[in-house]
Structure formats: structure tokens, C-alpha cells
Short mmCIF file of C-alpha atoms and ligand atoms in Angstrom, two decimals:
data_model
loop_
_atom_site.label_atom_id
_atom_site.label_comp_id
_atom_site.label_asym_id
_atom_site.label_seq_id
_atom_site.Cartn_x
_atom_site.Cartn_y
_atom_site.Cartn_z
CA MET A 1 16.96 -4.06 31.71
CA GLN A 2 14.60 -1.36 30.66
CA ASN A 3 11.01 -2.46 30.68
CA VAL A 4 9.89 -2.11 27.07
CA SER A 5 6.57 -0.62 28.15
CA ASP A 6 8.44 2.20 29.95
CA ARG A 7 10.84 2.96 27.06
CA PRO A 8 10.29 6.56 25.89
CA VAL A 9 8.68 6.35 22.47
CA GLN A 10 10.42 8.28 19.71
CA CYS A 11 8.40 8.51 16.57
CA ASP A 12 6.94 10.76 13.91
CA ARG A 13 3.20 11.30 14.05
CA VAL A 14 1.09 11.97 10.95
CA SER A 15 -2.61 12.70 11.33
CA VAL A 16 -5.27 11.57 8.92
CA ALA A 17 -7.93 14.25 9.34
CA LEU A 18 -11.34 12.69 8.79
CA GLY A 19 -13.50 14.30 11.45
CA PRO A 20 -14.83 11.63 13.79
CA ARG A 21 -12.84 8.96 11.91
CA SER A 22 -9.50 10.78 12.27
CA TYR A 23 -6.48 8.78 13.36
CA ASP A 24 -2.73 8.94 13.71
CA ILE A 25 0.07 7.14 11.91
CA LEU A 26 3.12 6.57 14.11
CA VAL A 27 6.41 6.03 12.28
CA GLY A 28 9.69 5.06 13.90
CA PRO A 29 12.02 2.22 14.87
CA ARG A 30 11.08 -0.45 17.43
CA LEU A 31 7.51 0.79 17.85
CA LEU A 32 6.41 -2.84 18.10
CA GLU A 33 7.89 -2.98 21.59
CA THR A 34 5.60 -0.20 22.81
CA ALA A 35 2.52 -1.08 20.75
CA GLY A 36 0.63 -2.09 23.91
CA GLN A 37 1.06 1.38 25.37
CA ALA A 38 0.04 2.99 22.10
CA LEU A 39 -3.15 0.92 21.86
CA ARG A 40 -4.24 1.07 25.45
CA GLY A 41 -6.21 4.31 25.17
CA LEU A 42 -8.23 2.90 22.27
CA LEU A 43 -9.49 -0.19 24.03
CA ALA A 44 -12.91 -0.45 25.64
CA ARG A 45 -11.53 -3.43 27.57
CA PRO A 46 -7.93 -4.70 27.80
CA ARG A 47 -8.05 -7.32 25.06
CA VAL A 48 -7.15 -7.59 21.38
CA VAL A 49 -7.20 -10.18 18.63
CA VAL A 50 -4.23 -10.21 16.25
CA VAL A 51 -4.32 -11.50 12.68
CA THR A 52 -1.02 -12.09 10.96
CA ASP A 53 0.68 -14.39 8.48
CA ARG A 54 3.18 -17.17 9.11
CA ALA A 55 6.24 -15.27 7.82
CA VAL A 56 5.53 -12.26 10.05
CA ALA A 57 4.53 -14.40 13.04
CA ASP A 58 7.79 -16.36 12.91
CA ARG A 59 9.87 -13.17 12.95
CA HIS A 60 7.93 -10.63 14.99
CA LEU A 61 4.88 -11.98 16.82
CA ALA A 62 6.79 -12.74 20.04
CA THR A 63 7.80 -9.05 20.29
CA LEU A 64 4.22 -7.91 19.82
CA ASP A 65 2.95 -10.46 22.36
CA GLN A 66 5.49 -9.15 24.91
CA ALA A 67 4.34 -5.59 24.24
CA PHE A 68 0.73 -6.57 25.00
CA ASP A 69 1.81 -8.49 28.12
CA ALA A 70 3.77 -5.46 29.32
CA ALA A 71 0.66 -3.29 28.93
CA ALA A 72 -1.57 -5.92 30.59
CA ILE A 73 -3.62 -6.42 27.43
CA ALA A 74 -4.99 -9.91 26.86
CA HIS A 75 -4.26 -11.13 23.34
CA GLN A 76 -4.82 -14.04 21.02
CA SER A 77 -3.68 -14.53 17.44
CA ILE A 78 -4.73 -16.20 14.25
CA VAL A 79 -1.89 -16.98 11.85
CA LEU A 80 -2.80 -17.29 8.16
CA PRO A 81 -0.68 -18.44 5.21
CA PRO A 82 1.42 -15.73 3.52
CA GLY A 83 0.61 -14.60 0.00
CA GLU A 84 -2.06 -12.95 -2.12
CA GLY A 85 -4.11 -16.17 -2.09
CA THR A 86 -5.05 -15.41 1.53
CA LYS A 87 -7.11 -12.40 0.41
CA ASP A 88 -10.06 -14.62 -0.54
CA PHE A 89 -13.52 -15.66 0.64
CA ALA A 90 -12.21 -18.82 2.33
CA HIS A 91 -9.83 -16.91 4.59
CA LEU A 92 -12.41 -14.19 5.20
CA GLU A 93 -14.74 -16.91 6.43
CA GLU A 94 -11.98 -18.43 8.57
CA LEU A 95 -11.08 -15.07 10.10
CA THR A 96 -14.64 -13.90 10.79
CA GLY A 97 -15.41 -17.32 12.28
CA TYR A 98 -12.36 -17.01 14.54
CA LEU A 99 -13.46 -13.56 15.70
CA LEU A 100 -16.97 -14.74 16.49
CA ASP A 101 -15.62 -17.83 18.29
CA ALA A 102 -13.49 -15.43 20.32
CA GLU A 103 -16.73 -13.60 21.20
CA VAL A 104 -15.43 -10.23 20.13
CA GLU A 105 -17.62 -7.25 20.83
CA ARG A 106 -18.07 -4.18 18.65
CA GLY A 107 -15.78 -2.11 20.84
CA ASP A 108 -12.97 -4.67 20.65
CA VAL A 109 -9.96 -4.06 18.43
CA LEU A 110 -8.64 -6.35 15.72
CA VAL A 111 -4.93 -5.85 15.04
CA ALA A 112 -3.81 -6.34 11.42
CA PHE A 113 -0.16 -7.34 11.73
CA GLY A 114 1.42 -7.91 8.33
CA GLY A 115 1.68 -6.64 4.79
CA GLY A 116 -1.08 -5.37 2.53
CA VAL A 117 -2.65 -8.81 2.23
CA ILE A 118 -3.27 -9.13 5.96
CA GLY A 119 -4.22 -5.44 6.26
CA ASP A 120 -6.81 -5.61 3.48
CA LEU A 121 -8.32 -8.88 4.70
CA ALA A 122 -8.36 -7.89 8.38
CA GLY A 123 -9.78 -4.46 7.64
CA PHE A 124 -12.60 -5.97 5.61
CA ALA A 125 -13.34 -8.56 8.30
CA ALA A 126 -13.43 -5.76 10.88
CA SER A 127 -15.86 -3.81 8.70
CA ILE A 128 -18.42 -6.62 8.66
CA VAL A 129 -18.09 -8.50 11.96
CA ARG A 130 -20.87 -7.33 14.26
CA ARG A 131 -21.60 -4.69 11.57
CA GLY A 132 -18.24 -3.08 12.13
CA MET A 133 -15.59 -3.41 14.82
CA ASP A 134 -12.48 -1.32 15.36
CA PHE A 135 -9.14 -2.26 13.90
CA VAL A 136 -5.55 -1.10 14.09
CA GLN A 137 -2.93 -1.51 11.39
CA ILE A 138 0.60 -2.60 12.26
CA PRO A 139 2.05 -2.82 8.73
CA THR A 140 5.22 -4.86 8.25
CA THR A 141 6.09 -4.29 4.57
CA LEU A 142 7.29 -1.04 3.04
CA LEU A 143 4.31 -1.10 0.70
CA ALA A 144 1.89 -1.47 3.59
CA GLN A 145 3.63 1.23 5.66
CA VAL A 146 3.48 3.85 2.91
CA ASP A 147 0.24 2.90 1.22
CA SER A 148 -2.15 0.09 2.05
CA SER A 149 -2.40 0.60 5.83
CA VAL A 150 -3.48 4.23 5.37
CA GLY A 151 -6.78 5.39 3.96
CA GLY A 152 -9.25 2.68 4.83
CA LYS A 153 -9.53 0.74 1.58
CA THR A 154 -10.10 -2.87 2.62
CA GLY A 155 -11.15 -5.97 0.75
CA ILE A 156 -10.50 -9.30 -0.86
CA ASN A 157 -10.15 -10.72 -4.36
CA SER A 158 -12.76 -12.84 -6.12
CA ALA A 159 -13.02 -14.87 -9.29
CA HIS A 160 -14.04 -11.60 -10.97
CA GLY A 161 -10.78 -9.85 -10.13
CA LYS A 162 -8.61 -8.15 -7.55
CA ASN A 163 -10.02 -6.03 -4.73
CA LEU A 164 -13.56 -6.19 -6.10
CA ILE A 165 -15.22 -7.13 -2.81
CA GLY A 166 -14.54 -4.64 -0.05
CA ALA A 167 -15.43 -1.63 2.00
CA PHE A 168 -14.04 1.65 3.20
CA HIS A 169 -13.23 1.15 6.87
CA GLN A 170 -10.68 3.39 8.54
CA PRO A 171 -8.31 2.01 11.17
CA ARG A 172 -8.18 3.70 14.59
CA LEU A 173 -4.38 3.87 14.52
CA VAL A 174 -1.47 2.86 12.28
CA ILE A 175 1.86 1.86 13.83
CA ALA A 176 4.68 1.67 11.28
CA ASP A 177 7.71 0.16 13.00
CA THR A 178 10.52 0.87 10.55
CA ALA A 179 12.79 -1.74 12.17
CA VAL A 180 10.52 -4.66 11.18
CA LEU A 181 11.49 -3.93 7.59
CA ASP A 182 14.97 -5.27 8.38
CA THR A 183 13.64 -8.81 7.87
CA LEU A 184 11.80 -8.03 4.64
CA PRO A 185 13.42 -9.45 1.46
CA MET A 186 15.06 -6.79 -0.74
CA ARG A 187 12.74 -7.57 -3.64
CA GLU A 188 9.74 -6.65 -1.45
CA ILE A 189 11.51 -3.50 -0.21
CA LYS A 190 12.07 -2.40 -3.79
CA ALA A 191 8.46 -3.11 -4.71
CA GLY A 192 7.27 -0.91 -1.83
CA TYR A 193 9.76 1.75 -2.87
CA ALA A 194 7.91 2.15 -6.19
CA GLU A 195 4.94 3.51 -4.21
CA VAL A 196 7.28 5.91 -2.38
CA VAL A 197 8.50 7.21 -5.74
CA LYS A 198 4.86 7.59 -6.79
CA TYR A 199 4.26 10.23 -4.09
CA GLY A 200 7.15 12.32 -5.39
CA LEU A 201 5.98 12.00 -8.97
CA LEU A 202 2.36 12.78 -8.32
CA GLY A 203 2.66 15.87 -6.17
CA ASP A 204 6.04 16.54 -4.59
CA ALA A 205 8.93 17.29 -6.95
CA ALA A 206 11.22 18.16 -4.03
CA PHE A 207 10.62 14.73 -2.51
CA PHE A 208 11.44 13.07 -5.83
CA ALA A 209 14.69 15.07 -5.96
CA TRP A 210 15.42 13.92 -2.39
CA LEU A 211 14.80 10.31 -3.45
CA GLU A 212 17.17 10.69 -6.40
CA LYS A 213 19.88 11.51 -3.85
CA ASN A 214 18.85 9.25 -0.99
CA GLY A 215 16.91 6.37 -2.54
CA ALA A 216 19.81 3.94 -2.19
CA ASP A 217 19.94 4.65 1.56
CA VAL A 218 16.19 4.10 1.89
CA LEU A 219 16.60 0.71 0.25
CA SER A 220 19.71 -0.33 2.14
CA GLY A 221 18.00 0.45 5.42
CA ARG A 222 19.72 3.58 6.70
CA ALA A 223 17.37 4.29 9.56
CA ASP A 224 16.92 8.06 9.21
CA ALA A 225 16.47 7.91 5.44
CA ARG A 226 13.94 5.12 5.66
CA ARG A 227 11.96 6.81 8.39
CA TYR A 228 11.91 10.13 6.52
CA ALA A 229 10.74 8.49 3.29
CA ILE A 230 7.96 6.62 5.09
CA THR A 231 6.77 9.62 7.08
CA ARG A 232 6.73 11.88 4.03
CA SER A 233 4.85 9.25 2.01
CA CYS A 234 2.29 8.80 4.78
CA ALA A 235 1.84 12.58 5.02
CA ALA A 236 1.20 12.73 1.27
CA LYS A 237 -1.36 9.96 1.41
CA ALA A 238 -3.00 11.36 4.55
CA ALA A 239 -3.48 14.74 2.86
CA ILE A 240 -5.08 13.16 -0.21
CA VAL A 241 -7.35 10.86 1.80
CA GLY A 242 -8.33 13.83 3.99
CA HIS A 243 -9.63 15.60 0.86
CA ASP A 244 -11.30 12.61 -0.75
CA GLU A 245 -11.94 9.73 1.63
CA HIS A 246 -14.18 7.75 -0.71
CA GLU A 247 -12.56 8.62 -4.06
CA THR A 248 -15.52 10.75 -5.09
CA ASN A 249 -13.60 13.71 -6.52
CA ASP A 250 -10.38 13.56 -8.53
CA HIS A 251 -8.04 13.83 -5.51
CA ARG A 252 -7.70 10.23 -4.39
CA ALA A 253 -7.59 8.98 -7.96
CA LEU A 254 -4.13 10.59 -8.21
CA LEU A 255 -2.87 7.74 -6.03
CA ASN A 256 -3.52 5.51 -9.02
CA LEU A 257 -0.70 7.10 -11.03
CA GLY A 258 0.76 4.26 -13.08
CA HIS A 259 -1.77 1.78 -11.76
CA THR A 260 -3.90 1.26 -14.88
CA PHE A 261 -0.80 0.06 -16.71
CA ALA A 262 0.31 -1.87 -13.62
CA HIS A 263 -2.98 -3.77 -13.29
CA ALA A 264 -2.82 -4.89 -16.92
CA PHE A 265 0.70 -6.29 -16.50
CA GLU A 266 -0.15 -7.91 -13.18
CA ALA A 267 -3.09 -9.65 -14.85
CA GLU A 268 -0.73 -10.72 -17.64
CA ALA A 269 1.52 -12.33 -15.00
CA ALA A 270 -1.56 -13.95 -13.43
CA TYR A 271 -1.00 -11.98 -10.18
CA SER A 272 1.88 -14.32 -9.44
CA SER A 273 5.28 -13.66 -7.89
CA ARG A 274 6.62 -13.29 -11.44
CA LEU A 275 5.66 -9.64 -11.07
CA LEU A 276 5.08 -7.99 -7.69
CA HIS A 277 2.53 -5.19 -7.51
CA GLY A 278 5.23 -2.57 -6.85
CA GLU A 279 7.29 -3.81 -9.80
CA ALA A 280 4.21 -3.42 -11.99
CA VAL A 281 3.73 0.08 -10.54
CA ALA A 282 7.30 0.99 -11.49
CA ILE A 283 6.59 0.00 -15.10
CA GLY A 284 3.28 1.86 -14.89
CA LEU A 285 4.90 5.06 -13.63
CA SER A 286 7.31 5.02 -16.56
CA LEU A 287 4.49 4.42 -19.03
CA ALA A 288 2.23 7.09 -17.50
CA PHE A 289 5.06 9.59 -18.03
CA ALA A 290 5.69 8.21 -21.53
CA LEU A 291 1.99 8.74 -22.34
CA SER A 292 2.18 12.27 -20.93
CA VAL A 293 5.15 12.98 -23.19
CA GLU A 294 3.34 11.40 -26.16
CA LEU A 295 0.47 13.84 -25.60
CA GLY A 296 2.84 16.80 -25.46
CA LEU A 297 2.03 17.46 -21.81
CA CYS A 298 5.30 16.57 -20.10
CA PRO A 299 8.92 17.46 -20.93
CA PRO A 300 10.79 14.38 -22.22
CA ALA A 301 13.59 15.20 -19.74
CA ASP A 302 11.23 14.40 -16.85
CA LEU A 303 10.44 11.00 -18.34
CA GLU A 304 14.17 10.36 -18.54
CA ARG A 305 14.59 11.29 -14.86
CA VAL A 306 11.80 8.89 -13.87
CA ARG A 307 13.32 6.05 -15.86
CA ARG A 308 16.84 6.79 -14.64
CA HIS A 309 15.87 6.78 -10.98
CA LEU A 310 13.73 3.64 -11.13
CA GLY A 311 16.48 1.90 -13.09
CA ALA A 312 19.17 3.07 -10.65
CA VAL A 313 17.38 1.40 -7.73
CA GLY A 314 16.81 -1.80 -9.68
CA LEU A 315 13.13 -1.43 -10.52
CA PRO A 316 11.84 -2.29 -14.00
CA THR A 317 10.82 0.56 -16.31
CA SER A 318 9.51 -1.68 -19.08
CA PRO A 319 7.75 -5.05 -19.30
CA ALA A 320 10.87 -6.61 -20.85
CA GLU A 321 13.02 -5.56 -17.88
CA ALA A 322 10.58 -7.48 -15.68
CA GLY A 323 10.91 -10.55 -17.89
CA LEU A 324 7.53 -10.04 -19.59
CA THR A 325 8.12 -10.57 -23.29
CA GLY A 326 6.05 -11.60 -26.30
CA ILE A 327 2.96 -9.65 -25.21
CA ARG A 328 1.10 -7.80 -27.93
CA SER A 329 0.18 -4.20 -27.19
CA GLU A 330 -3.42 -4.73 -28.33
CA ARG A 331 -3.84 -7.34 -25.60
CA ILE A 332 -2.73 -4.86 -22.92
CA ALA A 333 -4.91 -2.13 -24.44
CA ALA A 334 -7.89 -4.49 -24.28
CA ARG A 335 -7.21 -5.21 -20.61
CA MET A 336 -7.02 -1.48 -19.94
CA ARG A 337 -10.32 -0.82 -21.67
CA GLN A 338 -11.91 -3.36 -19.34
CA ASP A 339 -10.36 -1.63 -16.31
CA LYS A 340 -11.58 1.79 -17.39
CA LYS A 341 -14.70 3.55 -18.52
CA VAL A 342 -14.32 4.25 -22.23
CA LYS A 343 -16.35 7.14 -23.63
CA ASP A 344 -16.33 7.92 -27.34
CA GLY A 345 -13.02 6.07 -27.71
CA ALA A 346 -11.33 8.14 -24.95
CA LEU A 347 -9.97 6.80 -21.67
CA THR A 348 -9.32 8.26 -18.22
CA PHE A 349 -5.69 8.22 -17.02
CA ILE A 350 -3.57 9.88 -14.40
CA LEU A 351 -1.05 11.90 -16.39
CA ALA A 352 1.63 14.40 -15.45
CA ARG A 353 2.63 17.85 -16.68
CA GLY A 354 6.02 17.08 -15.19
CA ILE A 355 7.51 15.55 -12.06
CA GLY A 356 5.28 16.45 -9.11
CA HIS A 357 2.36 17.59 -11.26
CA ALA A 358 -0.06 14.72 -11.83
CA PHE A 359 -3.67 15.27 -12.82
CA VAL A 360 -6.66 13.25 -13.97
CA GLU A 361 -7.28 13.33 -17.73
CA HIS A 362 -10.64 12.00 -18.88
CA ALA A 363 -10.01 12.19 -22.61
CA VAL A 364 -6.90 10.23 -23.54
CA PRO A 365 -7.17 9.21 -27.20
CA ALA A 366 -6.92 5.45 -27.70
CA ALA A 367 -4.41 6.02 -30.52
CA ALA A 368 -1.91 7.73 -28.20
CA LEU A 369 -2.16 4.86 -25.74
CA ALA A 370 -1.70 2.33 -28.55
CA HIS A 371 1.45 4.12 -29.67
CA VAL A 372 2.99 4.16 -26.18
CA LEU A 373 2.18 0.49 -25.63
CA LYS A 374 3.61 -0.48 -29.00
CA ASN A 375 6.85 1.32 -28.16
CA ALA A 376 7.01 -0.38 -24.77
CA LEU A 377 6.21 -3.87 -26.02
CA GLY A 378 7.75 -3.74 -29.48
CA ALA A 379 4.66 -5.38 -31.02
P1 NAD B 1 2.12 -9.10 1.34
O1 NAD B 1 1.20 -8.72 2.41
O2 NAD B 1 1.80 -10.31 0.54
O3 NAD B 1 3.59 -9.20 1.92
C1 NAD B 1 4.65 -9.59 1.05
C2 NAD B 1 5.43 -10.77 1.62
O4 NAD B 1 6.26 -10.31 2.68
C3 NAD B 1 4.57 -11.86 2.24
O5 NAD B 1 5.12 -13.11 1.90
C4 NAD B 1 4.70 -11.63 3.75
O6 NAD B 1 4.55 -12.81 4.47
C5 NAD B 1 6.08 -11.11 3.84
N1 NAD B 1 6.37 -10.22 4.97
C6 NAD B 1 5.59 -9.23 5.44
N2 NAD B 1 6.25 -8.53 6.39
C7 NAD B 1 7.46 -9.10 6.51
C8 NAD B 1 8.60 -8.80 7.30
N3 NAD B 1 8.64 -7.73 8.11
N4 NAD B 1 9.68 -9.61 7.20
C9 NAD B 1 9.67 -10.67 6.34
N5 NAD B 1 8.64 -10.99 5.56
C10 NAD B 1 7.54 -10.19 5.64
O7 NAD B 1 2.27 -7.93 0.23
P2 NAD B 1 2.29 -6.34 0.30
O8 NAD B 1 3.13 -5.93 -0.83
O9 NAD B 1 2.56 -5.83 1.65
O10 NAD B 1 0.77 -5.97 -0.01
C11 NAD B 1 0.17 -6.30 -1.24
C12 NAD B 1 -1.32 -6.23 -1.07
O11 NAD B 1 -1.68 -4.89 -0.70
C13 NAD B 1 -2.10 -6.52 -2.35
O12 NAD B 1 -3.12 -7.43 -2.04
C14 NAD B 1 -2.67 -5.18 -2.77
O13 NAD B 1 -3.90 -5.31 -3.43
C15 NAD B 1 -2.84 -4.51 -1.43
N6 NAD B 1 -2.86 -3.05 -1.48
C16 NAD B 1 -3.86 -2.41 -0.84
C17 NAD B 1 -3.91 -1.03 -0.84
C18 NAD B 1 -4.97 -0.34 -0.07
O14 NAD B 1 -5.09 0.90 -0.15
N7 NAD B 1 -5.76 -1.05 0.71
C19 NAD B 1 -2.92 -0.28 -1.48
C20 NAD B 1 -1.89 -0.97 -2.14
C21 NAD B 1 -1.86 -2.36 -2.14
N1 LIG B 2 -3.81 2.78 -3.02
C1 LIG B 2 -4.80 3.66 -3.56
C2 LIG B 2 -5.70 4.26 -2.53
O1 LIG B 2 -5.56 4.01 -1.36
O2 LIG B 2 -6.61 4.96 -2.88
#
């Protein structure tokens, strides 16, 4: 049998160019088996701590453990409960306590092995333990592989809201093993796919056209289609983060296309599994294009293409399609005003002049938003 640590590694490599904080994203099947090799060069001493959740541990931790054994890297793991509830102060305390009990040093590496919840929590813990230790992302959901593991946004939720406590802390490496997605439930795959669509809509019309043709294959798990979609998404995010690491100019904000709408509907669903983040993003993408059409900026035909594609892959394009009914538009508008800086009655939104041409607009009239929301909610 071939020793997994000697297996030639076939993967795509995307670089996130951030000067001294630059790092690579590796994308390909079965990269878990060679993760020890990939990490070895980053380690000051041959030891890592892994943080994961129960669902991921049950399916994939044994493979990762073998990879570390094969590379002679000592390892220990903390397994947390799955779900958004884990991104809280209590689990941050548990994780940082575990790391200090393990006597980690600044040069040691924490491995975030899971979806966006584990990645955000682990990254934040790494940013504060011993005033900042290294961490590596091994994302296991489509959403985490194309979005949350890249770019260094880390954090937890608090009673005041989602992602309000956090830090920018870049990982040293991201390893996206496309084969681990084979165990991910289809609903989660679809939710992550909404973020893939986002990259096409915000800046890459050719990619959106490719998704219109190949999206079904990405979802069903055809290996080359999935890998291509993930690599291209990571390249898009890497380019944006490279221009605007800390969201200080309007570049990185483009990644929030559809997200102001999405956050309002997620809050309406109490951040529960009634509406996954990616499902809310799909609704938000449709509404961001509807608002762009309302303002005369975007051809209506492009809005139709967005709706048609999201619908074709089984993502919601309206609150009703996601089972959210009986919500008044004024309630959503009020939530959005809280999320946004309002100046002289105008709001900032990511809009689009067409597919692949998103931009930041700082003067969206409240009346136009009200009209779009009323159409979407029917009240
Ligand atoms: P998640 O981490 O909760 O994972 C979804 C579910 O899938 C969980 O139940 C998990 O246990 C399970 N799972 C994970 N990998 C699996 C696998 N391979 N097989 C079977 N089950 C698996 O959710 P998510 O969608 O990955 O991430 C959502 C989080 O990401 C949110 O907290 C959001 O705020 C955050 N996020 C962060 C950024 C960022 O830039 N930091 C960007 C987008 C989203
Ligand atoms: N997901 C948005 C960002 O990383 O900026």
C-alpha cells in the first residue's frame, strides 16, 4: 500500500498576497491524507493542536490523525459541539483554556478543522492566545472552502449580534480537500454554492456563465467541476483580500453583495437552521439585483438570469421560497437601517450594473429599498 505521506500531491495552489502575511490555499481531492507533509515546513516544532466539531471528527479526524502520524507530527484534538452556538464566549474560553493547558507556544500551530464556525472560533482564539499564535485552516464545508477560511476574518457572536467580537488574523495555510465535501449534507452544499455564485455576480461574468452550465455538476460532486469552482472562488477572494485586507477601501466590501438583505432575514429566522446563511445570501443576491434594476442601473434581463440560476439549483430567491412569510417590509427595512450607516435618509449597498459588475453605492434612497422589499414580501 502506498504510504499516504509519500503520495504525490495533486492540487491547485492560490496565493493570497499580503506581504509578510502571505499564504497559499491548496485545493484538491484527498489533501487531508497529505496534510502532515503540507504543514511540516510551517512548524517550529513537530506538534499541532487540532480544533474540530463532533460531526467532522466522526467522519474525518482519523484520516487527519494518520496524516500527522505519517509526518511524525505530534497532535492532540479538542472536539466541540457542531452548530453556530459554538461561536460564543463559553467555547472561546474552553478552547483558549485547552490551548494553555496544552502549553502551546507562540510558534505552535492551531489547526481549524471544520466549517466556518470552527474556523472563525479557532482563528480568533489563535489571535489572542499568547498575543497571537499561528493557525492553519482545513475547511470542511463548501462555504468555508470558498469564503470563510480565506481572508483572516475571525470572531464569535455575542448577545449584541453576530460576528461582533473578533479580529483580523490571517492563517499560515489553507488546505481545501474537495473530497471531504462528499459527506456534507446537500442542503449545506447548496448554501455554500450561493457564495460561489456571488463571486461570478460581483466581478466575473464568465464564471457566472460557466456556473449556469456546470452548477449542477458542482452540486452533485463531479470532482473536476467542484475543484474548478472552488479554486476560481478562492482566487477571486484572494485578489480582493490582497487589495483590501482590512476592509478599509471599497474592495473587500464587494464580498458583501447580497449580505445586508441576508443578515436581516437571518435575524428574522433567529439565526436558526430555518434559514442557513447561504440560503439567506441567495435571497440577498436576488434582492441586490432587484434593487439595482429598481434604480435603473442593471438590465432586468440580468436579474432574471440570477433568479433563474439560483432557482435551477434549488436555492431560494425570495423570503417566501425559504418559508419566511408574514414579514412586513418595514420590519426588514428597520433591521437594515440598524446594520448600516444611514446618512440623510440614504443607505450604502453593494449594487450591480449587470452580472459581474458590482460596486459600492453610498446613496441608495430609502424609498427605492422600501419598494423592492414590498415587492419581495408582498406587505
Ligand atoms: P458550520 O461550520 O456550522 O458547518 C455546517 C454544518 O456542517 C455543521 O453542522 C458541521 O458540523 C457540519 N459539517 C462540516 N463539515 C462537514 C463535512 N465534511 N461532512 C459532514 N458534516 C460537516 O457552517 P458553515 O456554513 O461552514 O459556516 C458558517 C459560519 O461561517 C458562520 O458562523 C458565519 O458567520 C461564518 N462565516 C465567516 C466568514 C469569514 O470571512 N470569516 C465568511 C462567511 C461565513
Ligand atoms: N465574507 C466577507 C469577507 O471575508 O470579507
